[in-house]
Coordinates of C-alpha atoms in Angstrom, one line a residue:
A1 CA -21.2 134.8 68.6
E2 CA -21.4 131.3 67.3
K3 CA -17.8 130.5 68.3
I4 CA -18.4 132.0 71.8
A5 CA -21.7 130.0 72.3
S6 CA -19.9 126.9 71.1
S7 CA -16.9 127.4 73.4
A8 CA -19.0 128.4 76.4
K9 CA -21.7 125.7 75.7
A10 CA -24.2 128.6 75.9
D11 CA -27.6 129.2 74.3
I12 CA -27.6 131.7 71.5
F13 CA -30.2 134.2 70.5
E14 CA -30.1 136.5 67.4
I15 CA -31.7 139.9 67.4
V16 CA -33.2 140.2 63.9
P17 CA -35.0 143.1 62.1
E18 CA -38.4 142.3 60.6
Q19 CA -36.8 143.0 57.2
L20 CA -33.5 141.3 56.8
Y21 CA -30.5 143.2 55.5
T22 CA -29.0 142.6 52.0
D23 CA -25.4 143.2 51.1
N24 CA -26.4 146.4 49.5
D25 CA -28.3 147.5 52.6
L26 CA -25.0 147.1 54.6
D27 CA -22.8 149.1 52.2
W28 CA -21.6 151.7 54.7
Q29 CA -19.8 153.6 51.9
D30 CA -23.2 154.4 50.2
S31 CA -24.8 157.2 52.1
Q32 CA -28.2 156.0 50.7
S33 CA -27.8 152.4 51.8
R34 CA -30.3 151.2 54.4
S35 CA -27.7 151.0 57.2
S36 CA -26.4 154.5 56.5
V37 CA -29.9 156.0 56.5
E38 CA -31.0 154.1 59.6
M39 CA -27.9 155.2 61.6
Q40 CA -28.5 158.8 60.6
D41 CA -32.3 159.0 61.1
K42 CA -33.7 157.3 64.1
S43 CA -37.3 157.5 62.7
S44 CA -36.3 155.3 59.8
R45 CA -35.4 152.3 62.0
P46 CA -37.7 149.3 61.4
P47 CA -38.9 147.1 64.2
I48 CA -37.2 144.0 65.6
S49 CA -38.8 140.7 64.7
S50 CA -38.1 138.9 67.9
K51 CA -37.6 139.5 71.6
I52 CA -35.1 137.8 73.9
E53 CA -37.1 134.9 75.3
K54 CA -36.8 133.7 78.9
I55 CA -34.2 136.4 79.8
D56 CA -35.2 135.9 83.5
E57 CA -33.7 132.4 83.3
Y58 CA -30.1 133.7 82.8
D59 CA -27.7 135.1 85.3
A60 CA -25.0 136.1 82.8
I61 CA -25.5 137.3 79.2
L62 CA -22.7 137.6 76.6
L63 CA -24.0 140.4 74.3
G64 CA -22.5 140.4 70.9
F65 CA -23.0 143.1 68.2
P66 CA -21.3 144.7 65.3
I67 CA -19.9 148.3 65.5
W68 CA -21.4 150.7 63.0
W69 CA -20.0 154.2 62.9
M70 CA -18.1 153.6 66.1
A71 CA -21.3 152.7 68.0
P72 CA -23.4 149.6 68.7
V73 CA -25.8 148.8 65.9
W74 CA -29.3 150.2 66.6
L75 CA -30.9 146.7 66.8
V76 CA -28.8 146.0 69.9
N77 CA -29.6 149.5 71.4
D78 CA -33.3 149.0 71.0
S79 CA -33.2 145.4 72.4
V80 CA -31.2 146.6 75.4
K81 CA -33.7 149.4 76.1
S82 CA -36.6 146.9 76.0
N83 CA -35.2 144.3 78.4
D84 CA -34.7 144.2 82.2
F85 CA -31.1 143.3 83.1
A86 CA -31.6 143.6 86.9
G87 CA -29.6 141.0 88.7
K88 CA -27.7 139.9 85.6
T89 CA -24.1 140.2 84.6
I90 CA -23.7 141.4 81.0
I91 CA -20.4 140.8 79.1
P92 CA -20.4 142.8 75.8
F93 CA -18.3 141.9 72.8
C94 CA -18.3 143.3 69.3
T95 CA -16.9 142.7 65.9
S96 CA -15.5 145.5 63.7
A97 CA -13.1 145.7 60.8
S98 CA -11.3 148.7 62.3
S99 CA -13.1 150.3 65.3
D100 CA -12.5 149.2 68.9
I101 CA -15.3 148.7 71.3
G102 CA -14.8 152.2 72.6
N103 CA -17.6 153.5 74.8
S104 CA -20.1 150.9 73.5
A105 CA -20.3 149.0 76.7
S106 CA -21.0 152.1 78.9
T107 CA -23.4 153.4 76.3
L108 CA -25.4 150.1 76.4
Q109 CA -25.2 150.1 80.2
K110 CA -26.8 153.6 80.4
M111 CA -29.5 152.5 77.9
A112 CA -30.3 149.4 79.9
G113 CA -30.4 151.2 83.3
S114 CA -29.8 147.9 85.1
G115 CA -27.5 145.0 85.4
T116 CA -23.8 144.6 86.1
W117 CA -21.9 145.4 82.9
L118 CA -18.4 144.2 82.5
T119 CA -15.7 145.6 80.2
G120 CA -16.3 144.7 76.7
H121 CA -14.0 143.1 74.1
R122 CA -13.6 143.6 70.3
F123 CA -13.0 140.7 68.0
S124 CA -11.9 140.8 64.4
E125 CA -14.1 139.0 61.9
S126 CA -11.5 136.4 61.6
V127 CA -11.2 135.5 65.3
S128 CA -9.9 132.0 66.0
E129 CA -11.5 129.5 68.3
E130 CA -8.4 129.7 70.5
D131 CA -8.7 133.5 70.8
V132 CA -12.4 133.1 71.9
T133 CA -11.5 130.3 74.4
D134 CA -8.7 132.4 75.8
W135 CA -11.1 135.4 76.3
L136 CA -13.7 133.3 77.9
I137 CA -11.3 131.9 80.5

């Protein structure tokens, strides 16, 4: 997201949970880790600490997120559900060690219920500035 914002000379906003994740929380191989529990049990998901500010000032939104268990991370899902994307173009992108973006863009589009959603793109965690610039063009 930082490379994209830098290349596009765009504002950046991070969707953050009230309680930040530790490395242990993100251990997807541990079925008792916080991320594993939250993805399996919707009632265990904590609130988001911030909302997208001044969304009405933007015509286009590049929406970045990690893929967890072949789906957008719940923080993004909940943020998308709580914002109005009417009249906006949304360009999703994700990071994942192995999964592609799959149906994530269409899933988020259904959750949003508004906006023009373009085809998403998956980046590896080691994406280069050149790859980002090429994608933005």
